């Protein structure tokens, strides 16, 4: 969460701490944005997203923001991936044969981020494509290739599908935005810890440009992060139950 908040502060958007129930959050009033930790793994991320949604009755959207390992070789550290869909690669049925669950982003949010990417020159590249989601650290090139072939994903992370399920269950819009921190290979853990603070501001820059253009209309925003690796929830915060 700290890299996100620090970048907002550097860009002149004042952040202040607040407490929502059991969760410590950071609020950026001028952007109507609330930043919080979403929890590690799909289930925990969904639980904590639901907790915030319950206390933000005017919520309009949930945006999952965090780090990811690359699956497509043309991606490099620091690139941002906006998910055109989130696929659960670890959802394995044995009784019947069926494709893994696929969670779609809100078309309007996706279109706005495409406009932002096309009209603004960033110091990093922005890609649009599938993100694979599953409770598994991908630290082997062979396994990474298996996930890529099974899903067609550009990148792999954990919590996106948990956020998507929470958002869609509550009738909220959803979007997932990821920053590449590692190559999902044997050095992934080292690369992740070495690169995280350096590259996470890239996601913040994209979100700042999005929010400055009105974000989700009248909606405000919650940005949550599971462990260092994740999430943002966009809500209309005219009322909060503490």
PDB file of C-alpha atoms in Angstrom:
ATOM      1  CA  UNK A   1       0.000   0.000   0.000  1.00  0.00           C
ATOM      2  CA  UNK A   2       2.834   2.399   0.872  1.00  0.00           C
ATOM      3  CA  UNK A   3       4.188   2.780  -2.695  1.00  0.00           C
ATOM      4  CA  UNK A   4       0.721   3.764  -3.929  1.00  0.00           C
ATOM      5  CA  UNK A   5       0.140   6.302  -1.166  1.00  0.00           C
ATOM      6  CA  UNK A   6       3.645   7.758  -1.462  1.00  0.00           C
ATOM      7  CA  UNK A   7       3.171   8.453  -5.163  1.00  0.00           C
ATOM      8  CA  UNK A   8      -0.168  10.178  -4.584  1.00  0.00           C
ATOM      9  CA  UNK A   9       1.520  12.353  -1.956  1.00  0.00           C
ATOM     10  CA  UNK A  10       4.465  13.159  -4.255  1.00  0.00           C
ATOM     11  CA  UNK A  11       2.055  14.336  -6.933  1.00  0.00           C
ATOM     12  CA  UNK A  12       0.449  16.771  -4.506  1.00  0.00           C
ATOM     13  CA  UNK A  13      -2.620  14.765  -3.512  1.00  0.00           C
ATOM     14  CA  UNK A  14      -2.893  14.994   0.272  1.00  0.00           C
ATOM     15  CA  UNK A  15      -3.456  11.659   2.002  1.00  0.00           C
ATOM     16  CA  UNK A  16      -4.816  11.184   5.516  1.00  0.00           C
ATOM     17  CA  UNK A  17      -5.193   8.088   7.669  1.00  0.00           C
ATOM     18  CA  UNK A  18      -8.619   6.813   8.632  1.00  0.00           C
ATOM     19  CA  UNK A  19     -10.116   3.733  10.244  1.00  0.00           C
ATOM     20  CA  UNK A  20     -13.050   1.852   8.715  1.00  0.00           C
ATOM     21  CA  UNK A  21     -14.125  -0.821  11.156  1.00  0.00           C
ATOM     22  CA  UNK A  22     -11.140  -3.109  11.654  1.00  0.00           C
ATOM     23  CA  UNK A  23      -9.291  -1.812   8.602  1.00  0.00           C
ATOM     24  CA  UNK A  24      -6.701   0.940   8.547  1.00  0.00           C
ATOM     25  CA  UNK A  25      -7.086   2.985   5.383  1.00  0.00           C
ATOM     26  CA  UNK A  26      -5.675   6.081   3.735  1.00  0.00           C
ATOM     27  CA  UNK A  27      -8.006   8.615   2.162  1.00  0.00           C
ATOM     28  CA  UNK A  28      -7.181  10.971  -0.718  1.00  0.00           C
ATOM     29  CA  UNK A  29     -10.144  13.378  -0.511  1.00  0.00           C
ATOM     30  CA  UNK A  30      -9.452  15.323  -3.699  1.00  0.00           C
ATOM     31  CA  UNK A  31      -9.690  12.091  -5.714  1.00  0.00           C
ATOM     32  CA  UNK A  32     -12.401  10.523  -3.526  1.00  0.00           C
ATOM     33  CA  UNK A  33      -9.970   7.645  -3.123  1.00  0.00           C
ATOM     34  CA  UNK A  34      -9.592   5.291  -0.173  1.00  0.00           C
ATOM     35  CA  UNK A  35      -6.475   3.114   0.029  1.00  0.00           C
ATOM     36  CA  UNK A  36      -6.449  -0.051   2.140  1.00  0.00           C
ATOM     37  CA  UNK A  37      -4.901  -3.510   2.353  1.00  0.00           C
ATOM     38  CA  UNK A  38      -7.009  -6.144   0.621  1.00  0.00           C
ATOM     39  CA  UNK A  39      -5.407  -9.324   1.991  1.00  0.00           C
ATOM     40  CA  UNK A  40      -3.244 -12.064   0.507  1.00  0.00           C
ATOM     41  CA  UNK A  41      -4.903 -14.671  -1.686  1.00  0.00           C
ATOM     42  CA  UNK A  42      -8.234 -14.809  -3.497  1.00  0.00           C
ATOM     43  CA  UNK A  43     -10.400 -15.626  -0.472  1.00  0.00           C
ATOM     44  CA  UNK A  44      -8.886 -13.063   1.891  1.00  0.00           C
ATOM     45  CA  UNK A  45      -8.989 -10.400  -0.770  1.00  0.00           C
ATOM     46  CA  UNK A  46     -12.671 -11.103  -1.392  1.00  0.00           C
ATOM     47  CA  UNK A  47     -13.413 -11.027   2.355  1.00  0.00           C
ATOM     48  CA  UNK A  48     -11.718  -7.679   2.932  1.00  0.00           C
ATOM     49  CA  UNK A  49     -13.184  -6.195  -0.237  1.00  0.00           C
ATOM     50  CA  UNK A  50     -16.638  -7.254   0.951  1.00  0.00           C
ATOM     51  CA  UNK A  51     -15.927  -5.733   4.364  1.00  0.00           C
ATOM     52  CA  UNK A  52     -15.209  -2.354   2.769  1.00  0.00           C
ATOM     53  CA  UNK A  53     -18.108  -2.608   0.333  1.00  0.00           C
ATOM     54  CA  UNK A  54     -20.502  -3.239   3.240  1.00  0.00           C
ATOM     55  CA  UNK A  55     -19.299  -0.015   4.853  1.00  0.00           C
ATOM     56  CA  UNK A  56     -19.432   1.990   1.629  1.00  0.00           C
ATOM     57  CA  UNK A  57     -23.097   1.659   0.634  1.00  0.00           C
ATOM     58  CA  UNK A  58     -22.720   3.945  -2.369  1.00  0.00           C
ATOM     59  CA  UNK A  59     -19.837   1.945  -3.845  1.00  0.00           C
ATOM     60  CA  UNK A  60     -19.690   1.998  -7.625  1.00  0.00           C
ATOM     61  CA  UNK A  61     -16.624  -0.035  -8.574  1.00  0.00           C
ATOM     62  CA  UNK A  62     -13.810  -2.215  -7.285  1.00  0.00           C
ATOM     63  CA  UNK A  63     -10.365  -1.938  -8.848  1.00  0.00           C
ATOM     64  CA  UNK A  64      -7.737  -4.531  -8.024  1.00  0.00           C
ATOM     65  CA  UNK A  65      -4.244  -3.045  -8.273  1.00  0.00           C
ATOM     66  CA  UNK A  66      -0.960  -4.778  -7.574  1.00  0.00           C
ATOM     67  CA  UNK A  67       2.106  -6.633  -8.779  1.00  0.00           C
ATOM     68  CA  UNK A  68       2.318  -9.554 -11.205  1.00  0.00           C
ATOM     69  CA  UNK A  69       4.747 -11.953 -12.806  1.00  0.00           C
ATOM     70  CA  UNK A  70       5.098 -11.769 -16.565  1.00  0.00           C
ATOM     71  CA  UNK A  71       4.004 -14.680 -18.749  1.00  0.00           C
ATOM     72  CA  UNK A  72       4.429 -13.021 -22.150  1.00  0.00           C
ATOM     73  CA  UNK A  73       8.097 -12.544 -22.977  1.00  0.00           C
ATOM     74  CA  UNK A  74       7.647  -9.132 -24.597  1.00  0.00           C
ATOM     75  CA  UNK A  75       6.701  -7.654 -21.223  1.00  0.00           C
ATOM     76  CA  UNK A  76       9.408  -6.124 -19.031  1.00  0.00           C
ATOM     77  CA  UNK A  77       9.702  -5.087 -15.396  1.00  0.00           C
ATOM     78  CA  UNK A  78       7.665  -1.941 -14.765  1.00  0.00           C
ATOM     79  CA  UNK A  79       5.173  -2.514 -17.578  1.00  0.00           C
ATOM     80  CA  UNK A  80       1.535  -2.086 -16.567  1.00  0.00           C
ATOM     81  CA  UNK A  81      -1.080  -4.656 -17.593  1.00  0.00           C
ATOM     82  CA  UNK A  82      -4.757  -3.697 -17.633  1.00  0.00           C
ATOM     83  CA  UNK A  83      -6.821  -6.876 -17.575  1.00  0.00           C
ATOM     84  CA  UNK A  84      -9.255  -7.396 -20.427  1.00  0.00           C
ATOM     85  CA  UNK A  85     -10.362 -10.455 -18.452  1.00  0.00           C
ATOM     86  CA  UNK A  86      -9.259 -12.268 -15.298  1.00  0.00           C
ATOM     87  CA  UNK A  87      -9.031 -16.065 -15.555  1.00  0.00           C
ATOM     88  CA  UNK A  88      -8.767 -18.409 -12.546  1.00  0.00           C
ATOM     89  CA  UNK A  89      -5.964 -20.757 -13.540  1.00  0.00           C
ATOM     90  CA  UNK A  90      -6.126 -22.823 -10.321  1.00  0.00           C
ATOM     91  CA  UNK A  91      -9.860 -23.631 -10.493  1.00  0.00           C
ATOM     92  CA  UNK A  92      -9.752 -27.341 -11.344  1.00  0.00           C
ATOM     93  CA  UNK A  93     -12.916 -29.369 -11.821  1.00  0.00           C
ATOM     94  CA  UNK A  94     -12.638 -33.176 -11.804  1.00  0.00           C
ATOM     95  CA  UNK A  95     -16.281 -34.316 -11.922  1.00  0.00           C
ATOM     96  CA  UNK A  96     -17.075 -32.426 -15.125  1.00  0.00           C
ATOM     97  CA  UNK A  97     -15.144 -30.739 -17.916  1.00  0.00           C
ATOM     98  CA  UNK A  98     -15.616 -26.989 -18.101  1.00  0.00           C
ATOM     99  CA  UNK A  99     -13.387 -23.976 -18.874  1.00  0.00           C
ATOM    100  CA  UNK A 100     -11.986 -22.097 -15.864  1.00  0.00           C
ATOM    101  CA  UNK A 101     -13.988 -19.127 -14.557  1.00  0.00           C
ATOM    102  CA  UNK A 102     -13.469 -15.900 -16.483  1.00  0.00           C
ATOM    103  CA  UNK A 103     -14.254 -12.530 -14.891  1.00  0.00           C
ATOM    104  CA  UNK A 104     -14.862  -9.543 -17.137  1.00  0.00           C
ATOM    105  CA  UNK A 105     -13.974  -5.916 -16.393  1.00  0.00           C
ATOM    106  CA  UNK A 106     -16.471  -3.113 -16.649  1.00  0.00           C
ATOM    107  CA  UNK A 107     -16.532  -2.020 -20.320  1.00  0.00           C
ATOM    108  CA  UNK A 108     -16.663   1.682 -19.458  1.00  0.00           C
ATOM    109  CA  UNK A 109     -13.717   1.479 -17.048  1.00  0.00           C
ATOM    110  CA  UNK A 110     -11.730  -0.505 -19.597  1.00  0.00           C
ATOM    111  CA  UNK A 111     -12.545   1.975 -22.360  1.00  0.00           C
ATOM    112  CA  UNK A 112     -11.474   4.922 -20.206  1.00  0.00           C
ATOM    113  CA  UNK A 113      -8.153   3.284 -19.371  1.00  0.00           C
ATOM    114  CA  UNK A 114      -7.611   2.593 -23.070  1.00  0.00           C
ATOM    115  CA  UNK A 115      -8.234   6.281 -23.783  1.00  0.00           C
ATOM    116  CA  UNK A 116      -5.812   7.306 -21.044  1.00  0.00           C
ATOM    117  CA  UNK A 117      -3.144   4.960 -22.386  1.00  0.00           C
ATOM    118  CA  UNK A 118      -3.587   6.163 -25.963  1.00  0.00           C
ATOM    119  CA  UNK A 119      -3.642   9.885 -25.203  1.00  0.00           C
ATOM    120  CA  UNK A 120      -0.928  10.144 -22.571  1.00  0.00           C
ATOM    121  CA  UNK A 121       2.780   9.347 -22.899  1.00  0.00           C
ATOM    122  CA  UNK A 122       3.998   7.435 -19.835  1.00  0.00           C
ATOM    123  CA  UNK A 123       7.579   6.480 -18.960  1.00  0.00           C
ATOM    124  CA  UNK A 124       6.406   2.854 -18.891  1.00  0.00           C
ATOM    125  CA  UNK A 125       4.438   0.721 -21.329  1.00  0.00           C
ATOM    126  CA  UNK A 126       0.760  -0.095 -20.826  1.00  0.00           C
ATOM    127  CA  UNK A 127      -0.588  -3.397 -22.167  1.00  0.00           C
ATOM    128  CA  UNK A 128      -4.158  -4.682 -22.387  1.00  0.00           C
ATOM    129  CA  UNK A 129      -4.706  -8.423 -22.093  1.00  0.00           C
ATOM    130  CA  UNK A 130      -5.671 -11.380 -19.935  1.00  0.00           C
ATOM    131  CA  UNK A 131      -4.388 -11.715 -16.366  1.00  0.00           C
ATOM    132  CA  UNK A 132      -4.261 -15.200 -14.812  1.00  0.00           C
ATOM    133  CA  UNK A 133      -5.393 -15.388 -11.181  1.00  0.00           C
ATOM    134  CA  UNK A 134      -4.645 -18.154  -8.695  1.00  0.00           C
ATOM    135  CA  UNK A 135      -3.312 -18.880  -5.216  1.00  0.00           C
ATOM    136  CA  UNK A 136       0.076 -20.056  -6.432  1.00  0.00           C
ATOM    137  CA  UNK A 137       3.493 -18.446  -6.645  1.00  0.00           C
ATOM    138  CA  UNK A 138       4.722 -19.053 -10.195  1.00  0.00           C
ATOM    139  CA  UNK A 139       8.492 -19.447  -9.806  1.00  0.00           C
ATOM    140  CA  UNK A 140       9.293 -21.946 -12.545  1.00  0.00           C
ATOM    141  CA  UNK A 141       9.515 -21.216 -16.298  1.00  0.00           C
ATOM    142  CA  UNK A 142       7.860 -24.540 -17.153  1.00  0.00           C
ATOM    143  CA  UNK A 143       4.885 -23.832 -14.887  1.00  0.00           C
ATOM    144  CA  UNK A 144       4.712 -20.264 -16.185  1.00  0.00           C
ATOM    145  CA  UNK A 145       4.449 -21.566 -19.752  1.00  0.00           C
ATOM    146  CA  UNK A 146       1.718 -24.019 -18.690  1.00  0.00           C
ATOM    147  CA  UNK A 147      -0.346 -21.177 -17.244  1.00  0.00           C
ATOM    148  CA  UNK A 148       0.257 -19.006 -20.304  1.00  0.00           C
ATOM    149  CA  UNK A 149      -0.835 -21.736 -22.720  1.00  0.00           C
ATOM    150  CA  UNK A 150      -3.887 -22.624 -20.605  1.00  0.00           C
ATOM    151  CA  UNK A 151      -5.121 -19.043 -20.234  1.00  0.00           C
ATOM    152  CA  UNK A 152      -3.490 -16.910 -22.917  1.00  0.00           C
ATOM    153  CA  UNK A 153      -2.552 -14.487 -20.139  1.00  0.00           C
ATOM    154  CA  UNK A 154       0.071 -11.769 -20.335  1.00  0.00           C
ATOM    155  CA  UNK A 155       0.697 -11.869 -16.589  1.00  0.00           C
ATOM    156  CA  UNK A 156      -0.088 -13.909 -13.491  1.00  0.00           C
ATOM    157  CA  UNK A 157      -1.080 -12.787  -9.993  1.00  0.00           C
ATOM    158  CA  UNK A 158      -3.162 -13.977  -7.065  1.00  0.00           C
ATOM    159  CA  UNK A 159      -6.128 -11.938  -5.912  1.00  0.00           C
ATOM    160  CA  UNK A 160      -7.881 -10.573  -8.998  1.00  0.00           C
ATOM    161  CA  UNK A 161     -10.580 -13.206  -9.223  1.00  0.00           C
ATOM    162  CA  UNK A 162     -11.423 -12.739  -5.531  1.00  0.00           C
ATOM    163  CA  UNK A 163     -11.941  -9.043  -6.132  1.00  0.00           C
ATOM    164  CA  UNK A 164     -13.971  -9.725  -9.264  1.00  0.00           C
ATOM    165  CA  UNK A 165     -16.275 -12.125  -7.419  1.00  0.00           C
ATOM    166  CA  UNK A 166     -16.854  -9.638  -4.590  1.00  0.00           C
ATOM    167  CA  UNK A 167     -17.520  -6.801  -7.015  1.00  0.00           C
ATOM    168  CA  UNK A 168     -19.873  -8.715  -9.288  1.00  0.00           C
ATOM    169  CA  UNK A 169     -21.770 -10.285  -6.361  1.00  0.00           C
ATOM    170  CA  UNK A 170     -22.530  -6.771  -5.115  1.00  0.00           C
ATOM    171  CA  UNK A 171     -23.348  -5.367  -8.537  1.00  0.00           C
ATOM    172  CA  UNK A 172     -20.202  -3.218  -8.644  1.00  0.00           C
ATOM    173  CA  UNK A 173     -18.014  -2.538 -11.656  1.00  0.00           C
ATOM    174  CA  UNK A 174     -14.616  -4.263 -11.634  1.00  0.00           C
ATOM    175  CA  UNK A 175     -11.170  -3.683 -13.083  1.00  0.00           C
ATOM    176  CA  UNK A 176      -7.741  -5.216 -12.485  1.00  0.00           C
ATOM    177  CA  UNK A 177      -4.481  -3.320 -13.047  1.00  0.00           C
ATOM    178  CA  UNK A 178      -1.082  -4.983 -12.569  1.00  0.00           C
ATOM    179  CA  UNK A 179       2.565  -3.934 -12.672  1.00  0.00           C
ATOM    180  CA  UNK A 180       5.209  -6.457 -13.733  1.00  0.00           C
ATOM    181  CA  UNK A 181       7.733  -7.049 -10.937  1.00  0.00           C
ATOM    182  CA  UNK A 182       9.243 -10.377 -11.985  1.00  0.00           C
ATOM    183  CA  UNK A 183       9.571 -12.952 -14.752  1.00  0.00           C
ATOM    184  CA  UNK A 184       7.694 -15.757 -12.911  1.00  0.00           C
ATOM    185  CA  UNK A 185      10.911 -17.794 -12.937  1.00  0.00           C
ATOM    186  CA  UNK A 186      13.356 -19.130 -10.388  1.00  0.00           C
ATOM    187  CA  UNK A 187      14.462 -15.614  -9.422  1.00  0.00           C
ATOM    188  CA  UNK A 188      10.879 -14.351  -9.025  1.00  0.00           C
ATOM    189  CA  UNK A 189      10.998 -13.871  -5.246  1.00  0.00           C
ATOM    190  CA  UNK A 190      14.220 -11.872  -5.405  1.00  0.00           C
ATOM    191  CA  UNK A 191      13.021  -9.814  -8.381  1.00  0.00           C
ATOM    192  CA  UNK A 192       9.703  -9.086  -6.705  1.00  0.00           C
ATOM    193  CA  UNK A 193      11.236  -7.709  -3.508  1.00  0.00           C
ATOM    194  CA  UNK A 194      13.923  -5.815  -5.410  1.00  0.00           C
ATOM    195  CA  UNK A 195      11.548  -4.163  -7.890  1.00  0.00           C
ATOM    196  CA  UNK A 196       8.269  -3.642  -6.024  1.00  0.00           C
ATOM    197  CA  UNK A 197       8.829  -0.164  -4.576  1.00  0.00           C
ATOM    198  CA  UNK A 198      10.462   1.014  -7.782  1.00  0.00           C
ATOM    199  CA  UNK A 199       7.678  -0.022 -10.182  1.00  0.00           C
ATOM    200  CA  UNK A 200       4.427   0.220  -8.182  1.00  0.00           C
ATOM    201  CA  UNK A 201       4.280   4.003  -8.744  1.00  0.00           C
ATOM    202  CA  UNK A 202       3.616   3.170 -12.405  1.00  0.00           C
ATOM    203  CA  UNK A 203       0.180   1.836 -11.470  1.00  0.00           C
ATOM    204  CA  UNK A 204      -0.452   4.955  -9.415  1.00  0.00           C
ATOM    205  CA  UNK A 205       0.421   7.223 -12.347  1.00  0.00           C
ATOM    206  CA  UNK A 206      -2.066   5.434 -14.583  1.00  0.00           C
ATOM    207  CA  UNK A 207      -4.765   5.582 -11.897  1.00  0.00           C
ATOM    208  CA  UNK A 208      -4.075   9.256 -11.233  1.00  0.00           C
ATOM    209  CA  UNK A 209      -4.591  10.081 -14.886  1.00  0.00           C
ATOM    210  CA  UNK A 210      -7.769   7.995 -14.872  1.00  0.00           C
ATOM    211  CA  UNK A 211      -9.075   9.614 -11.675  1.00  0.00           C
ATOM    212  CA  UNK A 212      -8.269  13.115 -12.924  1.00  0.00           C
ATOM    213  CA  UNK A 213     -10.579  12.463 -15.874  1.00  0.00           C
ATOM    214  CA  UNK A 214     -13.469  11.660 -13.588  1.00  0.00           C
ATOM    215  CA  UNK A 215     -12.709   8.019 -12.837  1.00  0.00           C
ATOM    216  CA  UNK A 216     -16.006   6.157 -12.694  1.00  0.00           C
ATOM    217  CA  UNK A 217     -18.128   9.257 -13.095  1.00  0.00           C
ATOM    218  CA  UNK A 218     -19.324  10.369  -9.663  1.00  0.00           C
ATOM    219  CA  UNK A 219     -17.609   7.431  -7.954  1.00  0.00           C
ATOM    220  CA  UNK A 220     -14.804   7.813  -5.476  1.00  0.00           C
ATOM    221  CA  UNK A 221     -12.087   5.274  -4.861  1.00  0.00           C
ATOM    222  CA  UNK A 222     -10.703   2.744  -2.425  1.00  0.00           C
ATOM    223  CA  UNK A 223      -7.256   1.433  -3.201  1.00  0.00           C
ATOM    224  CA  UNK A 224      -6.424  -1.717  -1.297  1.00  0.00           C
ATOM    225  CA  UNK A 225      -3.323  -3.897  -1.315  1.00  0.00           C
ATOM    226  CA  UNK A 226      -3.373  -7.519  -0.090  1.00  0.00           C
ATOM    227  CA  UNK A 227       0.168  -8.054   0.879  1.00  0.00           C
ATOM    228  CA  UNK A 228       2.570  -5.879  -0.997  1.00  0.00           C
ATOM    229  CA  UNK A 229       0.932  -7.408  -4.067  1.00  0.00           C
ATOM    230  CA  UNK A 230      -2.518  -5.805  -4.512  1.00  0.00           C
ATOM    231  CA  UNK A 231      -5.888  -4.082  -4.844  1.00  0.00           C
ATOM    232  CA  UNK A 232      -7.885  -1.007  -5.320  1.00  0.00           C
ATOM    233  CA  UNK A 233     -11.559  -0.515  -4.805  1.00  0.00           C
ATOM    234  CA  UNK A 234     -13.382   2.420  -6.311  1.00  0.00           C
ATOM    235  CA  UNK A 235     -16.428   3.573  -4.377  1.00  0.00           C
ATOM    236  CA  UNK A 236     -18.717   6.517  -3.915  1.00  0.00           C
ATOM    237  CA  UNK A 237     -17.942   7.446  -0.318  1.00  0.00           C
ATOM    238  CA  UNK A 238     -20.751   9.811   0.601  1.00  0.00           C
ATOM    239  CA  UNK A 239     -21.534   7.534   3.535  1.00  0.00           C
ATOM    240  CA  UNK A 240     -19.262   5.249   5.507  1.00  0.00           C
ATOM    241  CA  UNK A 241     -20.256   2.933   8.332  1.00  0.00           C
ATOM    242  CA  UNK A 242     -17.366   2.794  10.804  1.00  0.00           C
TER     243      UNK A 242
END
